[in-house]
CSV table of C-alpha atoms and ligand atoms in Angstrom, one decimal:
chain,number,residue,atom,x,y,z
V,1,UNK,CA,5.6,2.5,23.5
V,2,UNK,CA,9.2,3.7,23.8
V,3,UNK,CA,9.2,3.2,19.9
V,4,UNK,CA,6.6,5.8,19.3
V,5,UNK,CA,7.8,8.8,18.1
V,6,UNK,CA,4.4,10.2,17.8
V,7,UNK,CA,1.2,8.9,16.6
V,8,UNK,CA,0.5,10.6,12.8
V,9,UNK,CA,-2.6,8.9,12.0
V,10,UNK,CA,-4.3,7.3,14.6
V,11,UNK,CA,-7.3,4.3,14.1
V,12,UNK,CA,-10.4,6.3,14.3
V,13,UNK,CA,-8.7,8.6,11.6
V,14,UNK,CA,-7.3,5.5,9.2
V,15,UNK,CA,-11.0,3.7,9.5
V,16,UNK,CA,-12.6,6.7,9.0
V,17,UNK,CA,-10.7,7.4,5.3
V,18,UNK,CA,-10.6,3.6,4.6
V,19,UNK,CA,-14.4,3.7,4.2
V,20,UNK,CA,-14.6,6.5,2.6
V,21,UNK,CA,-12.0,5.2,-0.1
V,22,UNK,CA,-14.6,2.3,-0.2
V,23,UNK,CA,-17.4,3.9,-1.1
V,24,UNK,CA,-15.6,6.2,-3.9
V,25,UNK,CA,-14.0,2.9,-5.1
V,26,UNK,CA,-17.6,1.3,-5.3
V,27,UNK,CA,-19.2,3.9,-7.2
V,28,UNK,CA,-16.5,4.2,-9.6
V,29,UNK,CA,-16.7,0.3,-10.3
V,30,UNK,CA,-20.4,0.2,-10.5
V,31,UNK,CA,-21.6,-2.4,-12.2
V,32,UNK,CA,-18.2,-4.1,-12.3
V,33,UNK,CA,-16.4,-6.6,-10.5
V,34,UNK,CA,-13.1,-5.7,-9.4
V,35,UNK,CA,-9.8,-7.8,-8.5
V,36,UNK,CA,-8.0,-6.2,-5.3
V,37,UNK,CA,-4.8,-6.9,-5.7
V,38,UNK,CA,-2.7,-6.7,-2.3
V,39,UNK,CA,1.6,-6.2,-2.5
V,40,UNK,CA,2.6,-8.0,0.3
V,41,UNK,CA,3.8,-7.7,2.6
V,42,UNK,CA,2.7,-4.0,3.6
V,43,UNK,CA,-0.5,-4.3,2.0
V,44,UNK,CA,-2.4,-6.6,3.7
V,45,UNK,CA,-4.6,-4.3,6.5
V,46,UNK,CA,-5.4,-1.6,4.0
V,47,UNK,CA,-7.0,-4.1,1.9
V,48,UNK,CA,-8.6,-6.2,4.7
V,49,UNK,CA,-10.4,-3.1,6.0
V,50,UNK,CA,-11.0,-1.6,2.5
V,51,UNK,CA,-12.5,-4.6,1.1
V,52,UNK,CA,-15.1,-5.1,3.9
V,53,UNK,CA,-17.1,-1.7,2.6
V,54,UNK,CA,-17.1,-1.9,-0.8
V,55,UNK,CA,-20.2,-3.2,-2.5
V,56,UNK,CA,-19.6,-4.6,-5.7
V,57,UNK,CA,-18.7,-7.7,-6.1
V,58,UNK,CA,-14.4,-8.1,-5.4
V,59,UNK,CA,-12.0,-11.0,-5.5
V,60,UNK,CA,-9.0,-11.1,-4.2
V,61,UNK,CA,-4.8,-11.9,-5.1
V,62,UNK,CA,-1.5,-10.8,-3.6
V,63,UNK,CA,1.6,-10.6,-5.3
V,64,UNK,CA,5.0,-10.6,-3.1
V,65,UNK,CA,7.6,-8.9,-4.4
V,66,UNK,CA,11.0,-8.1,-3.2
V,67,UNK,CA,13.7,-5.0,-4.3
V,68,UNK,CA,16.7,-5.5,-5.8
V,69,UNK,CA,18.2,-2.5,-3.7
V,70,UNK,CA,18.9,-1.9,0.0
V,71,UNK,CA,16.6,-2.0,3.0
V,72,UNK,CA,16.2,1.7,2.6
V,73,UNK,CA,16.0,2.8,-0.6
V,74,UNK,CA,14.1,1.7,-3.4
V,75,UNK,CA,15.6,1.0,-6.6
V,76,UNK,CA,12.8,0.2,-8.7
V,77,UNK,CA,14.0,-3.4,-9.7
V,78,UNK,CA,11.9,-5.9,-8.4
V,79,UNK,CA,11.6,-9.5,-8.0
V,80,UNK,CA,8.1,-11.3,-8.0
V,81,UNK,CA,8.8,-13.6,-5.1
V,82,UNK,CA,5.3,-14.5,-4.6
V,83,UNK,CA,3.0,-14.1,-8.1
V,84,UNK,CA,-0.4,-14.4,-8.3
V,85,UNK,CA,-2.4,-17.0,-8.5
V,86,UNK,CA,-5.3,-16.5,-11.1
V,87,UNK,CA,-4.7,-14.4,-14.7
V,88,UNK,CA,-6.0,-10.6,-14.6
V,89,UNK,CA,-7.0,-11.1,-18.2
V,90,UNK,CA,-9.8,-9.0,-19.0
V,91,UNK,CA,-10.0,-7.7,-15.3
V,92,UNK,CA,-10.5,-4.4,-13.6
V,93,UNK,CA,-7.1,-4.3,-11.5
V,94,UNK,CA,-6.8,-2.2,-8.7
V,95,UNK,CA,-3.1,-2.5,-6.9
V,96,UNK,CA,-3.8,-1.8,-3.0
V,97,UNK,CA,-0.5,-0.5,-1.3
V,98,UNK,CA,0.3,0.7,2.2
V,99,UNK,CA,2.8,3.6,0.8
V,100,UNK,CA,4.3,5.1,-2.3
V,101,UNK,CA,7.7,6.5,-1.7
V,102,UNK,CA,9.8,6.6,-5.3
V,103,UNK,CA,7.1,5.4,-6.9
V,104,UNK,CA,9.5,3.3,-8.5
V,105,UNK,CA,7.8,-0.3,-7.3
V,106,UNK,CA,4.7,0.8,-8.8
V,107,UNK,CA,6.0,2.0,-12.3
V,108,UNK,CA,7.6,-1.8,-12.5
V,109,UNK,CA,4.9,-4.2,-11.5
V,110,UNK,CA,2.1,-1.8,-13.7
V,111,UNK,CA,4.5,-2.6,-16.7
V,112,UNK,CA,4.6,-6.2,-15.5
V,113,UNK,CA,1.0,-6.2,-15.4
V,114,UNK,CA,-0.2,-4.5,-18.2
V,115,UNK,CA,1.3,-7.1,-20.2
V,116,UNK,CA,-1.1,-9.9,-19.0
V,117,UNK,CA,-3.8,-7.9,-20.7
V,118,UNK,CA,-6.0,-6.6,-17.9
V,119,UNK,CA,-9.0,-4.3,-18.4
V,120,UNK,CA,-7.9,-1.7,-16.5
V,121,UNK,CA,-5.5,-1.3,-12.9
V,122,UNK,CA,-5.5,1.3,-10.6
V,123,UNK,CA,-3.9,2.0,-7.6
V,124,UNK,CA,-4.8,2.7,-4.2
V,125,UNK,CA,-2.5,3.4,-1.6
V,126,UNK,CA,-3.2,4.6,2.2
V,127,UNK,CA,-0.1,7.0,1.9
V,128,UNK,CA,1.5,8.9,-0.6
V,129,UNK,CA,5.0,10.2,0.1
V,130,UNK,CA,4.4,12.3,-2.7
V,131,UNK,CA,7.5,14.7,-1.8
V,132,UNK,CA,10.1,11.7,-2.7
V,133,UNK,CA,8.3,10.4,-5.9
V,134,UNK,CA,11.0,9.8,-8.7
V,135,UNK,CA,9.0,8.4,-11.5
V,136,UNK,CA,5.7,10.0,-13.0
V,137,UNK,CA,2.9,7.6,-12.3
V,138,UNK,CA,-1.0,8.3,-11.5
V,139,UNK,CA,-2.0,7.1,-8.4
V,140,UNK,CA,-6.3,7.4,-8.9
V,141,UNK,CA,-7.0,6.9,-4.6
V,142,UNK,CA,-4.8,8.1,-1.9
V,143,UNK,CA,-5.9,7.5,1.7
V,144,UNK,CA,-3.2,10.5,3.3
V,145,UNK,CA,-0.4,12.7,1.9
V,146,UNK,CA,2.1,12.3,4.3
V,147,UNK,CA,5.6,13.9,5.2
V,148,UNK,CA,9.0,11.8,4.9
V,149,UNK,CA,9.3,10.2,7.9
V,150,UNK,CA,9.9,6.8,8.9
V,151,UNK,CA,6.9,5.8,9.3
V,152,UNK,CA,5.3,2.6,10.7
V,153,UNK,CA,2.4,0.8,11.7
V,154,UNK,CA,-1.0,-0.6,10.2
V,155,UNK,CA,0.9,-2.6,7.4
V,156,UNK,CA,4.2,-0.3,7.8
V,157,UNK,CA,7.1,-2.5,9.5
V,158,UNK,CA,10.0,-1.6,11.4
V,159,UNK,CA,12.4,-4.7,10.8
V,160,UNK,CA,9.4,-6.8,10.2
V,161,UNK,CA,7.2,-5.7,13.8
V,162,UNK,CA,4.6,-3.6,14.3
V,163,UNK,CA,2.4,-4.2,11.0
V,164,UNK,CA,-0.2,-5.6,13.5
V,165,UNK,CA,0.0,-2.0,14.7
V,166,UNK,CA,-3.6,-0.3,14.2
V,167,UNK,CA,-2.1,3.1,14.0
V,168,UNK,CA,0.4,4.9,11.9
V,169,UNK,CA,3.3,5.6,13.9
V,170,UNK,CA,6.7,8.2,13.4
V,171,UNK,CA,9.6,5.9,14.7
V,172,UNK,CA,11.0,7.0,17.7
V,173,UNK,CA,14.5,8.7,15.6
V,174,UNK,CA,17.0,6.5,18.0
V,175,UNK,CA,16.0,3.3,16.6
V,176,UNK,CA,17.4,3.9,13.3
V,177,UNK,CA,20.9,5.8,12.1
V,178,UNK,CA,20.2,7.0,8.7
L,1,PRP,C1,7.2,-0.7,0.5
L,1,PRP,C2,5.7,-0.4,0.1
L,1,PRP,C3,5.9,-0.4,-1.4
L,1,PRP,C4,7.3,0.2,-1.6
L,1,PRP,C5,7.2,1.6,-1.9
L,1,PRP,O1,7.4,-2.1,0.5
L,1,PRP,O2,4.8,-1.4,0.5
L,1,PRP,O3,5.7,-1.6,-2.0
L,1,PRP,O4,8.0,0.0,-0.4
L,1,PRP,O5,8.4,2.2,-2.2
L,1,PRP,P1,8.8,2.9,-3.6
L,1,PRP,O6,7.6,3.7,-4.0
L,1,PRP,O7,10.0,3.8,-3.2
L,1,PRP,O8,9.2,1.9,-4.6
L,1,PRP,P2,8.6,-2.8,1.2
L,1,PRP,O9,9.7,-3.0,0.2
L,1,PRP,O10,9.0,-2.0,2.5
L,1,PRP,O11,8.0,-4.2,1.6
L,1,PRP,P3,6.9,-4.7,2.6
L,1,PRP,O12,5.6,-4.1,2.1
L,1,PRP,O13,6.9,-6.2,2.6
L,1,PRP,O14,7.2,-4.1,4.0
């Protein structure tokens, strides 16, 4: 695909870490049951996959939010679009994200959800842009550390195509001006 800048992380690669997240995730939670909790919309394979290996027992919500700020930057006010469907009260949380950038998402919904009295949240995210984070928050399972590139693919979306993508892609630079 003309798109394709290059291929970063390619299936075998993702599937490979996704499973191994599981199984760190399901000794962690032993003897637990624990609520995956998908943001839409980016979300949505990384917890499909993950959720299929781990092996205690897991239900399932997804929360839809939306930023404030432009299509390219992040500015950490958010609007629940979508909220969830069940309380979290006295639940073991664990926020499953395609990629932290800002961090600034994150660090809003966690104090949105702390104040529904869970038992605990975590997060797990499949990419950590590490090198543009603005706030301080702890991020307890990260899939790959990557560079800041535009990237897309397996959740990822360029102008809302190519999440079906079961690859992580770099954007091929003349698609976008910034
Ligand atoms: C992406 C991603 C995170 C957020 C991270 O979502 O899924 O939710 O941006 O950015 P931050 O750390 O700088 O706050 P996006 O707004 O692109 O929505 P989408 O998942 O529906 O594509």
């Amino acid at each position: 695909m003309d798109i394709v800048d290059r291929i970063l992380i390619s299936e075998d690669e993702i599937q490979k870490r996704v499973r191994e997240l599981a199984e760190e995730i399901s000794k962690d939670y032993a003897g637990k049951e624990v609520l995956l909790l998908c943001i839409l919309k980016g979300g949505l394979m990384f917890l499909a996959d993950l959720a299929k290996h781990i092996t205690v027992p897991v239900t399932m919500d997804f929360i839809g939010i939306s930023s404030y700020g432009n299509a390219t930057t992040s500015s950490g006010v958010v609007r629940i679009v979508k909220d969830l469907e069940d309380s979290i009260e006295g639940k073991h949380v664990l926020i499953v994200e395609d990629i932290i950038d800002s961090g600034l998402t994150l660090s809003y919904l966690i104090n949105s959800l702390s104040i529904r009295n869970p038992a605990s949240i975590k997060i797990c995210t499949l990419l950590d842009k590490q090198v543009n984070r603005e706030v301080d928050i702890t991020v307890d399972y990260v899939g790959f550390t990557v560079p800041n590139e535009f990237l897309v693919g397996y959740g990822l979306d360029f102008q809302e195509y190519y999440r079906n993508i079961p690859y992580i892609f770099i954007l091929n630079p003349k698609y976008y001006t910034d």
